[in-house]
XYZ file of C-alpha atoms in Angstrom:
666
model
C -16.616 6.748 80.598
C -19.044 4.163 82.071
C -17.702 2.462 85.076
C -18.367 -1.246 85.210
C -19.520 -2.733 88.575
C -19.170 -6.282 88.010
C -19.568 -8.703 85.173
C -17.931 -11.448 82.818
C -16.368 -10.923 79.482
C -14.797 -13.413 77.310
C -14.466 -15.574 80.564
C -12.778 -12.919 82.653
C -14.524 -12.120 85.960
C -14.700 -8.296 86.657
C -15.897 -7.299 90.162
C -15.448 -3.975 91.446
C -18.396 -4.163 93.931
C -17.735 -2.027 97.286
C -13.958 -1.344 96.125
C -13.111 -4.945 95.689
C -10.816 -5.893 92.569
C -10.206 -9.032 91.058
C -6.527 -9.803 90.939
C -5.181 -9.335 87.226
C -7.899 -7.562 86.015
C -8.565 -4.043 84.877
C -11.753 -2.335 84.110
C -12.634 -2.877 80.395
C -12.333 0.434 78.278
C -15.871 0.675 76.940
C -16.691 3.353 74.662
C -20.111 5.118 74.350
C -21.784 3.313 77.140
C -22.752 6.149 79.289
C -26.204 6.666 77.971
C -28.109 4.831 75.446
C -30.498 7.752 74.512
C -30.704 11.375 75.633
C -30.443 11.386 79.546
C -31.169 7.671 79.704
C -27.971 5.761 81.463
C -27.202 2.181 80.574
C -27.657 -0.087 83.636
C -26.819 -3.381 82.233
C -25.361 -5.087 78.952
C -25.770 -8.647 77.937
C -24.089 -10.236 74.840
C -22.872 -13.706 73.692
C -19.389 -12.903 75.029
C -20.521 -11.966 78.512
C -22.221 -9.248 80.428
C -21.572 -5.818 82.317
C -23.467 -4.341 85.087
C -23.047 -0.816 85.470
C -25.795 -0.170 88.177
C -25.548 -2.504 91.342
C -29.106 -1.780 91.965
C -29.824 -4.020 88.804
C -31.982 -6.986 89.054
C -30.116 -9.717 87.490
C -32.779 -12.235 87.253
C -34.927 -9.972 85.238
C -32.085 -8.753 83.139
C -31.397 -12.283 81.945
C -34.963 -12.963 81.713
C -35.518 -10.142 79.009
C -32.404 -11.351 77.229
C -33.722 -15.117 77.191
C -37.140 -13.992 75.985
C -35.837 -12.374 72.788
C -33.776 -15.780 72.138
C -36.955 -17.958 72.640
C -38.888 -15.445 70.390
C -36.338 -15.616 67.966
C -35.437 -19.317 67.967
C -36.188 -21.106 64.590
C -37.372 -24.117 66.287
C -35.429 -26.735 64.131
C -33.426 -27.865 66.993
C -34.545 -29.286 70.211
C -31.770 -27.917 72.249
C -32.716 -24.024 71.192
C -36.418 -24.476 70.570
C -36.975 -26.265 73.998
C -33.817 -24.949 76.107
C -34.758 -21.157 75.578
C -38.363 -21.602 76.711
C -37.433 -23.660 79.688
C -34.803 -21.024 80.853
C -36.935 -18.277 79.977
C -40.005 -19.315 81.896
C -37.885 -20.610 85.082
C -36.640 -17.004 85.234
C -39.785 -15.627 84.539
C -41.279 -17.270 87.670
C -38.081 -16.299 89.763
C -38.700 -12.613 88.974
C -42.401 -12.877 89.906
C -41.101 -14.111 93.347
C -42.139 -17.637 92.689
C -40.010 -20.810 92.580
C -39.082 -21.899 89.144
C -39.282 -25.082 87.508
C -35.536 -25.127 87.413
C -33.067 -24.341 89.968
C -29.997 -22.088 89.356
C -27.669 -25.198 88.777
C -30.451 -26.563 86.340
C -30.354 -23.273 84.753
C -26.550 -23.361 84.047
C -26.434 -26.969 82.906
C -29.519 -26.345 80.390
C -27.421 -22.998 79.137
C -24.190 -25.234 78.566
C -26.296 -27.872 76.748
C -27.813 -25.296 74.361
C -24.071 -24.041 73.838
C -22.943 -27.584 73.055
C -25.790 -29.179 71.146
C -27.577 -26.231 69.108
C -27.385 -26.451 65.742
C -26.869 -22.756 65.004
C -25.208 -19.760 66.509
C -28.137 -18.321 68.419
C -28.651 -21.188 70.597
C -24.931 -21.957 70.920
C -24.621 -18.211 72.220
C -27.768 -17.121 73.997
C -26.963 -19.083 77.324
C -23.342 -18.400 77.643
C -23.468 -15.184 79.832
C -26.127 -16.438 81.666
C -24.058 -19.788 82.588
C -20.999 -17.384 83.499
C -23.089 -15.133 85.417
C -24.399 -17.977 87.617
C -21.049 -19.565 88.295
C -19.331 -15.935 89.176
C -21.967 -14.023 90.839
C -24.320 -16.626 92.573
C -24.692 -14.533 95.341
C -26.537 -11.599 93.258
C -28.875 -14.229 92.122
C -29.741 -15.851 95.445
C -29.967 -12.217 97.344
C -32.782 -11.299 94.667
C -34.412 -14.966 94.964
C -34.397 -14.555 98.797
C -36.707 -11.393 98.771
C -39.258 -13.699 97.352
C -41.208 -10.889 95.809
C -41.899 -9.319 92.293
C -38.782 -7.469 90.714
C -39.522 -3.985 89.487
C -39.837 -3.961 85.954
C -37.107 -2.624 84.099
C -36.675 -0.656 80.804
C -34.930 -2.897 78.347
C -34.158 -3.316 74.182
C -32.742 -6.652 72.812
C -31.298 -6.484 69.227
C -30.625 -9.969 67.241
C -28.034 -9.664 64.750
C -25.056 -11.504 62.972
C -21.748 -10.601 61.611
C -22.753 -10.337 57.802
C -25.778 -8.327 58.757
C -23.715 -5.631 60.580
C -21.291 -5.680 57.542
C -24.080 -4.783 55.113
C -24.590 -1.305 54.511
C -28.223 -1.881 54.242
C -28.442 -4.238 57.202
C -30.080 -6.983 55.156
C -31.013 -10.089 57.474
C -28.840 -12.474 55.642
C -29.443 -15.606 57.504
C -33.208 -15.219 57.260
C -33.031 -14.794 53.450
C -30.744 -17.868 53.364
C -33.273 -19.669 55.658
C -36.118 -19.329 53.195
C -33.985 -20.753 50.440
C -33.191 -23.653 52.692
C -37.030 -24.124 53.272
C -37.853 -24.026 49.400
C -39.348 -20.253 49.659
C -37.197 -18.264 47.478
C -40.153 -15.642 46.965
C -40.007 -15.071 50.807
C -36.488 -14.698 50.541
C -36.695 -12.163 47.859
C -39.394 -10.357 50.272
C -36.496 -10.085 52.998
C -34.518 -8.142 50.482
C -36.969 -6.147 49.243
C -37.648 -4.644 52.653
C -34.025 -2.859 52.266
C -33.958 -2.075 48.890
C -35.658 -2.561 45.454
C -32.615 -3.627 43.282
C -32.103 -7.332 44.274
C -31.096 -8.389 40.993
C -28.528 -5.705 40.271
C -27.055 -5.971 43.589
C -26.571 -9.625 43.191
C -24.453 -9.118 40.128
C -22.259 -6.239 41.229
C -22.265 -6.029 45.035
C -18.711 -6.040 46.550
C -19.815 -8.603 49.108
C -19.248 -7.015 52.699
C -21.421 -9.841 53.934
C -19.187 -12.655 52.707
C -15.674 -10.721 53.996
C -17.599 -11.126 57.707
C -18.914 -14.503 57.034
C -17.772 -16.733 60.042
C -18.163 -19.972 57.729
C -14.647 -18.843 56.082
C -12.953 -19.942 59.413
C -14.069 -23.364 58.631
C -13.563 -23.588 54.782
C -14.762 -20.842 52.555
C -17.460 -17.982 52.930
C -21.051 -18.709 52.320
C -21.884 -17.723 48.876
C -24.161 -14.968 49.691
C -24.036 -13.093 46.579
C -24.542 -16.128 44.488
C -27.524 -17.190 46.824
C -28.860 -13.556 46.087
C -28.458 -13.797 42.410
C -30.624 -17.202 42.421
C -33.581 -15.604 44.643
C -33.346 -12.572 42.197
C -35.002 -14.635 39.448
C -38.216 -14.240 41.094
C -37.947 -10.543 40.623
C -36.570 -10.158 36.987
C -36.447 -13.794 35.540
C -38.877 -16.830 35.314
C -40.937 -15.554 38.022
C -41.144 -11.948 37.974
C -42.428 -9.870 40.827
C -45.017 -7.438 39.503
C -45.134 -4.132 41.653
C -48.072 -1.882 41.673
C -49.718 0.966 43.750
C -51.799 -1.827 45.431
C -48.765 -2.735 47.613
C -48.774 0.708 49.234
C -50.837 0.463 52.479
C -51.584 4.283 52.484
C -51.139 6.581 49.782
C -50.845 10.312 50.988
C -52.690 13.232 49.741
C -51.531 14.782 46.217
C -49.600 17.746 48.068
C -47.205 15.333 50.015
C -44.647 15.307 46.862
C -40.903 14.591 47.251
C -38.479 15.195 44.731
C -35.148 12.989 44.030
C -32.406 14.588 41.907
C -30.529 11.597 40.368
C -31.957 8.047 39.148
C -28.981 6.297 40.406
C -29.071 3.259 43.201
C -29.274 6.035 46.018
C -32.135 8.086 44.298
C -34.037 4.886 43.243
C -33.629 3.415 46.629
C -35.042 6.540 48.483
C -37.819 7.033 45.903
C -38.816 3.100 46.329
C -38.893 3.699 49.995
C -40.965 6.931 50.172
C -43.393 5.504 47.501
C -44.031 2.565 49.814
C -44.658 5.225 52.613
C -47.160 6.819 50.328
C -45.551 9.818 49.420
C -45.756 11.004 45.590
C -42.302 11.111 44.199
C -40.514 12.728 41.005
C -37.044 11.704 39.972
C -34.972 14.193 37.776
C -32.108 12.764 35.978
C -29.336 14.551 34.052
C -28.757 11.266 31.917
C -31.418 10.258 29.174
C -32.012 7.123 31.044
C -32.525 5.636 34.722
C -29.861 3.612 36.765
C -27.053 6.251 37.170
C -23.515 4.625 37.524
C -25.419 1.212 37.420
C -26.506 2.100 34.038
C -23.598 3.777 32.154
C -20.785 2.438 34.415
C -21.056 -1.160 34.863
C -20.568 -3.218 31.641
C -23.290 -5.408 30.219
C -20.985 -8.589 30.864
C -21.608 -7.924 34.400
C -25.061 -6.258 34.558
C -27.257 -6.809 31.571
C -29.198 -3.570 30.918
C -32.834 -5.210 30.539
C -32.232 -6.710 34.151
C -31.495 -2.990 35.443
C -34.592 -1.558 33.405
C -36.913 -4.107 34.847
C -35.912 -2.908 38.375
C -36.216 0.424 37.556
C -39.533 0.181 35.964
C -40.720 -0.808 39.563
C -40.666 2.731 40.628
C -43.026 3.852 37.766
C -45.356 1.081 38.665
C -45.573 2.176 42.188
C -46.433 5.522 41.005
C -43.154 7.492 40.593
C -42.336 9.850 37.590
C -39.046 10.167 35.903
C -37.817 13.512 34.212
C -34.868 13.031 31.869
C -32.145 14.957 30.515
C -32.797 17.434 33.582
C -29.543 18.611 35.073
C -29.247 20.504 38.448
C -27.217 23.685 38.014
C -28.246 23.900 34.179
C -32.100 23.139 33.602
C -33.171 24.069 37.432
C -32.061 24.863 40.956
C -32.992 23.785 44.389
C -34.994 26.784 44.676
C -36.914 25.958 41.763
C -37.837 22.693 43.190
C -39.036 24.227 46.466
C -41.170 26.857 44.261
C -42.654 23.784 42.255
C -44.285 22.548 45.674
C -41.913 19.937 46.678
C -41.965 19.482 50.412
C -38.491 17.894 50.417
C -35.582 17.132 48.171
C -33.172 14.323 48.236
C -29.702 14.977 46.242
C -28.392 11.728 45.066
C -26.239 13.348 42.306
C -23.503 10.672 41.987
C -20.063 11.091 41.008
C -19.884 11.131 37.141
C -16.772 13.398 36.315
C -13.260 11.605 36.141
C -10.245 12.588 38.232
C -7.026 13.394 36.367
C -3.723 11.556 36.881
C -1.730 14.521 37.570
C 1.016 13.711 35.192
C 2.910 15.855 32.694
C 1.257 16.311 29.261
C -1.933 15.184 30.412
C -4.414 17.120 28.019
C -8.179 15.797 28.193
C -8.461 17.084 24.770
C -5.785 14.576 23.050
C -7.550 11.965 20.878
C -7.153 8.738 22.836
C -7.179 10.229 26.432
C -10.201 9.223 28.296
C -11.457 9.272 31.729
C -12.535 6.032 33.371
C -16.109 6.900 33.450
C -15.988 8.882 30.074
C -14.817 5.655 28.536
C -17.561 3.307 30.154
C -20.092 5.785 28.807
C -18.627 5.242 25.218
C -18.816 1.353 25.681
C -22.464 1.810 27.176
C -23.446 3.820 24.202
C -21.657 1.256 21.603
C -23.443 -1.767 23.204
C -26.717 -0.072 23.195
C -26.467 1.119 19.675
C -26.385 4.637 20.253
C -23.068 5.344 18.725
C -20.172 3.105 17.575
C -17.042 3.118 19.393
C -14.291 0.746 18.041
C -10.722 0.643 19.594
C -7.444 0.046 17.704
C -4.199 -0.718 19.131
C -2.978 -1.015 22.687
C -4.846 0.424 25.456
C -3.293 1.515 28.870
C -5.703 1.897 31.877
C -4.208 3.401 35.208
C -5.932 2.510 38.080
C -6.820 -0.621 40.559
C -10.512 -0.034 41.565
C -13.506 -1.943 39.935
C -13.777 1.026 37.409
C -10.422 0.095 36.332
C -11.350 -3.476 35.689
C -14.725 -2.687 34.182
C -12.284 -0.478 31.767
C -9.775 -3.098 31.052
C -12.243 -5.910 30.431
C -14.179 -3.682 28.235
C -11.425 -2.495 26.153
C -10.261 -6.031 25.041
C -14.130 -6.642 24.119
C -14.196 -3.538 22.271
C -11.246 -4.787 19.925
C -8.110 -3.651 21.629
C -4.967 -5.390 20.365
C -3.556 -5.609 24.133
C -4.700 -4.014 27.281
C -2.358 -3.051 29.941
C -3.332 -2.225 33.671
C -1.059 0.191 35.194
C -1.078 0.092 38.884
C 1.389 2.174 41.424
C 1.060 -0.253 44.328
C 0.958 -4.262 44.514
C -1.800 -6.543 43.142
C -2.536 -7.292 46.742
C -3.150 -3.630 47.493
C -5.770 -3.090 44.450
C -9.302 -2.063 46.211
C -10.853 -3.827 43.113
C -12.893 -6.841 44.107
C -10.843 -10.080 44.130
C -13.034 -11.773 41.391
C -12.882 -9.009 39.040
C -8.897 -8.994 39.243
C -8.891 -12.705 38.677
C -11.407 -12.252 35.442
C -9.133 -9.643 34.120
C -6.049 -11.974 34.287
C -8.206 -14.837 32.633
C -9.035 -12.534 29.887
C -5.500 -11.847 29.174
C -4.893 -8.273 30.447
C -1.253 -7.679 31.278
C -0.782 -6.303 34.984
C 2.060 -3.683 35.401
C 1.814 -3.646 39.424
C 4.652 -0.938 41.190
C 4.456 1.197 38.388
C 3.214 4.669 37.980
C 2.599 7.142 35.068
C 4.711 10.190 34.843
C 3.691 11.637 31.174
C 1.374 11.304 28.295
C 3.260 11.180 25.137
C 1.514 12.643 22.063
C 2.052 13.400 18.384
C -0.083 15.547 16.304
C -2.651 15.796 18.913
C -3.043 11.861 19.345
C -1.747 9.728 22.321
C 1.037 7.470 21.298
C 2.526 6.372 24.649
C 2.629 6.717 28.380
C 5.978 7.473 30.241
C 6.030 5.123 33.117
C 8.579 4.747 36.041
C 8.807 1.618 38.482
C 7.858 1.945 42.083
C 9.171 0.164 45.122
C 7.668 -0.257 48.698
C 8.935 1.400 51.386
C 9.611 0.325 54.892
C 6.969 -0.555 57.210
C 5.848 2.860 59.204
C 4.690 3.070 62.787
C 1.186 2.167 61.632
C 2.258 -0.889 59.977
C 1.734 0.353 56.379
C 4.082 0.611 53.497
C 4.326 3.270 50.943
C 5.902 3.606 47.652
C 8.409 5.341 45.985
C 9.825 5.825 42.322
C 12.769 3.880 41.629
C 15.640 6.453 40.053
C 16.449 5.405 36.353
C 13.679 2.981 35.934
C 11.715 5.242 33.564
C 10.356 3.911 30.154
C 7.810 4.540 27.484
C 4.731 1.915 26.729
C 3.427 2.783 23.382
C -0.427 2.974 23.132
C -3.205 4.507 21.236
C -5.487 4.948 24.030
C -4.892 5.772 27.597
C -7.603 5.899 30.376
C -7.371 7.428 33.662
C -9.680 5.298 35.984
C -8.514 6.538 39.251
C -11.133 8.280 40.775
C -14.486 10.160 40.404
C -15.980 13.689 41.636
C -19.113 15.121 41.666
C -20.303 17.504 38.445
C -18.566 21.110 39.800
C -21.564 22.793 38.326
C -24.375 20.885 39.859
C -24.246 22.614 43.328
C -24.012 26.192 43.522
C -23.506 28.690 46.535
C -27.060 30.060 46.058
C -28.767 26.649 46.604
C -27.764 27.194 50.162
C -26.340 23.485 50.451
C -22.952 23.351 51.858
C -20.044 21.400 50.013
C -16.794 20.154 51.209
C -13.557 20.978 49.908
C -13.518 17.777 47.937
C -16.713 19.085 46.213
C -19.191 16.701 47.850
C -22.274 17.586 49.745
C -21.810 18.210 53.736
C -24.842 16.347 55.238
C -25.632 15.047 58.840
C -24.149 11.568 59.203
C -27.399 10.350 61.078
C -30.026 12.166 59.308
C -28.426 12.909 55.931
C -30.064 16.533 56.349
C -27.890 19.148 54.452
C -27.463 22.844 55.724
C -30.671 23.670 53.923
C -33.812 22.775 55.715
C -35.851 19.824 53.793
C -32.760 19.138 51.596
C -31.043 15.530 52.023
C -28.174 14.119 50.251
C -26.924 10.527 49.968
C -25.048 8.286 47.684
C -21.743 9.025 45.881
C -22.498 12.795 46.068
C -22.251 12.654 49.799
C -19.808 9.562 50.477
C -17.527 10.313 47.577
C -17.106 7.149 44.898
C -18.725 4.288 46.886
C -20.595 1.017 46.201
C -23.700 0.324 44.855
C -24.935 -1.359 48.277
C -23.854 1.841 50.156
C -25.767 3.865 47.944
C -28.905 2.004 48.513
C -28.411 2.096 52.260
C -28.474 5.852 52.067
C -31.341 5.771 49.776
C -33.307 4.028 52.561
C -31.870 6.108 55.622
C -32.913 9.395 53.563
C -36.468 8.052 53.022
C -36.491 7.193 56.479
C -35.561 10.795 57.843
C -37.444 12.635 55.147
C -40.591 10.734 56.303
C -39.897 11.795 59.899
C -39.043 15.455 58.959
C -42.286 15.877 56.897
C -44.621 13.883 59.190
C -42.675 15.074 62.750
C -40.646 18.262 61.987
C -37.843 16.326 63.341
C -36.046 12.772 62.896
C -36.541 10.071 65.395
C -34.217 8.227 67.886
C -33.720 4.726 66.321
C -32.812 2.173 68.909
C -31.353 -0.392 66.724
C -29.125 2.027 65.106
C -27.873 3.056 68.338
C -27.160 -0.676 69.506
C -25.539 -1.153 66.020
C -23.312 1.940 66.934
C -22.306 0.483 70.374
C -21.327 -2.958 68.483
C -19.309 -1.081 66.143
C -17.566 1.372 68.528
C -16.465 -1.291 70.921
C -15.779 -4.268 68.362
C -18.232 -6.469 70.126
C -18.543 -9.354 67.777
C -16.464 -12.431 68.739
C -13.936 -13.213 66.150
C -14.718 -16.820 66.473
C -18.346 -17.846 66.034
C -17.932 -21.720 65.739
C -18.710 -23.312 68.756
C -19.415 -26.809 67.472
C -17.503 -29.182 64.947
C -18.605 -28.084 61.406
C -18.249 -30.587 58.508
C -15.902 -28.939 55.610
C -18.220 -28.384 52.550
C -16.768 -26.114 50.114
C -19.070 -23.415 48.463
C -20.720 -23.627 45.142
C -19.565 -21.326 42.420
C -21.849 -20.213 39.602
C -21.080 -21.174 36.084
C -19.725 -18.682 33.620
C -18.601 -18.461 30.150
C -14.896 -19.242 29.215
C -12.686 -16.200 28.968
C -11.785 -17.098 25.306
C -15.566 -16.744 24.602
C -16.639 -13.993 26.793
C -13.796 -11.565 25.945
C -14.910 -11.373 22.443
C -18.707 -10.125 23.500
C -20.763 -8.189 26.120
C -22.814 -11.068 27.064
C -23.265 -11.770 30.948
C -20.613 -13.731 32.246
C -21.904 -15.252 35.464
C -24.719 -17.710 35.268
C -27.505 -18.635 37.664
C -26.902 -21.670 39.864
C -29.478 -24.263 39.899
C -32.045 -24.857 42.770
C -30.022 -28.072 43.762
C -26.818 -26.030 44.288
C -28.990 -23.097 45.934
C -29.967 -25.673 48.528
C -26.632 -27.115 49.046
C -25.138 -23.567 49.570
C -27.761 -22.563 51.870
C -27.437 -25.438 54.147
C -23.689 -24.218 54.674
C -24.967 -21.123 56.589
C -24.242 -21.544 60.093
C -26.840 -18.871 61.217
C -24.383 -16.757 63.399
C -26.927 -14.734 65.091
C -26.161 -13.137 68.355
C -28.376 -11.168 70.699
C -27.540 -7.992 72.317
C -29.649 -6.370 75.505
C -29.439 -3.282 77.289
C -31.010 -2.351 80.518
C -31.817 1.586 81.030
C -32.938 3.785 83.643
C -35.804 5.182 81.528
C -37.877 3.766 78.745
C -36.398 3.723 75.184
C -38.267 5.555 72.650
C -39.610 3.493 69.955
C -38.119 3.687 66.589
C -37.518 1.506 63.311
C -34.358 -0.023 62.066
């Protein structure tokens, strides 16, 4: 464990120089702070909450000059305290580190840092001077000792990183405050550019993202989280709506020779994201897809009332416009193997197979051949074919859907649109425990779905090969265990039969068991997921990478697209360098995450209550009769109003290291 020499964190002074101890303090338990990269010790760390010094020989003036230099570079310039304050403090420290007398004294620097905290308009200005002010107050002797030398400081190796809670919560690390800034400035096409740096499916993500960013948004400590997803939907119109973005090979800076070919297996979000980033890097990319269309689970597993298929198709077509090629109805393990792909001349393979097999409930008489028994994914595929006009599928009678995730919500809401007399949702835990997006749960209630929580299936009831009901039991919560969790258990004697003509098991998904075979040389886990390195996504077979649901297990569209970007980056390194690079920004993120370094409270100045804009949507009575898109786009006026609610909770984190840090991307 790294040993703190001195510092201030959350207002608490830590001073262990020459064996001294500040009464009432203990050294902080910091994880993963020994080295930044291989054999490169961390000497100091600066953040919004304070700073730590691990090497007493660190030059404190230079350390804070590097930190404030990043703040000055990143200031948006919209308020004077941050725009001018960061520059004045940076320059004063810069003169001091060169052995000169600065324009500001230490006391004046501390005063200006406090003014920035109290009067800046956003999180960057409010936080970037905090650690410096605390350092001058608690360790003035260190600053004065350095000033007394009147000689230039020895240059220190450093790396600074600016981020925000919403950025870190996003699997793709989209710079959310920046794209909101562009909306505020009336430049939605620039905002779209920020998103397209990370993934190509802005319009799709704006409709189905589970909004990890909004869960982390500090605005909710004032009133409600910023409508980040709604704003992305507004911006996405510049990709698929009235102002379409035209993709072409002209967007690629350097197209590589024809032999630089990579194959992606699976045309879902992970595969398309990987192909997009590889194409933009100049590679020639082919995508093999088991289904007859692109999009993967986004195409067949998300109903049209949430994601219109023309929107998805338009985004998928960006791949062909960039030079990518799709090969449909080509299934790994049936039509080709990994060896086949290598023999066809591909330099690398990315497995993005997805999880398109349903999971059984494990109850009595669960026979998949029964008429009226469906897996969640199987049912949604039939819904897709029905809406697309490929094959009609109507429902009569009552439907029981078992599960509490987004797939279960898609099933119940689709079943009511397919003509079901009544639709029941059965879930073994409480409604609060449901993993589904809360908006989907509310929408299902609005559309008349009957919820049966703390209820679990015991058996399928059938007659003459047809489902006629489900035997259920009521459940109760157990006492809170040592970890603060409550389980559930059956209530004896509470069994009953719920009549129905269709039962849908929407409790999980898994990889097609016949896709990856032992002879492929790709290790699989006991859950039948592809085993890959967490950092590089490299599998046990050289040149083969994997990501998305086949690696994570059933996950989210945004997580799959993040894997696509990570895989493309590492495939590029593998082919150009023979190994993957060290990525400083990724390393910094790991430090932040491992130590939970984000402040719980990012509100530094009073903020006026201003509740969020909500997108217009079709009424429940209308929408449950059709598959037309429920959520509508907000106006430019509302987009501007919502963008103004963002508090720009930027924070800067900086390390001083013993040796230089290798350069790398995000």
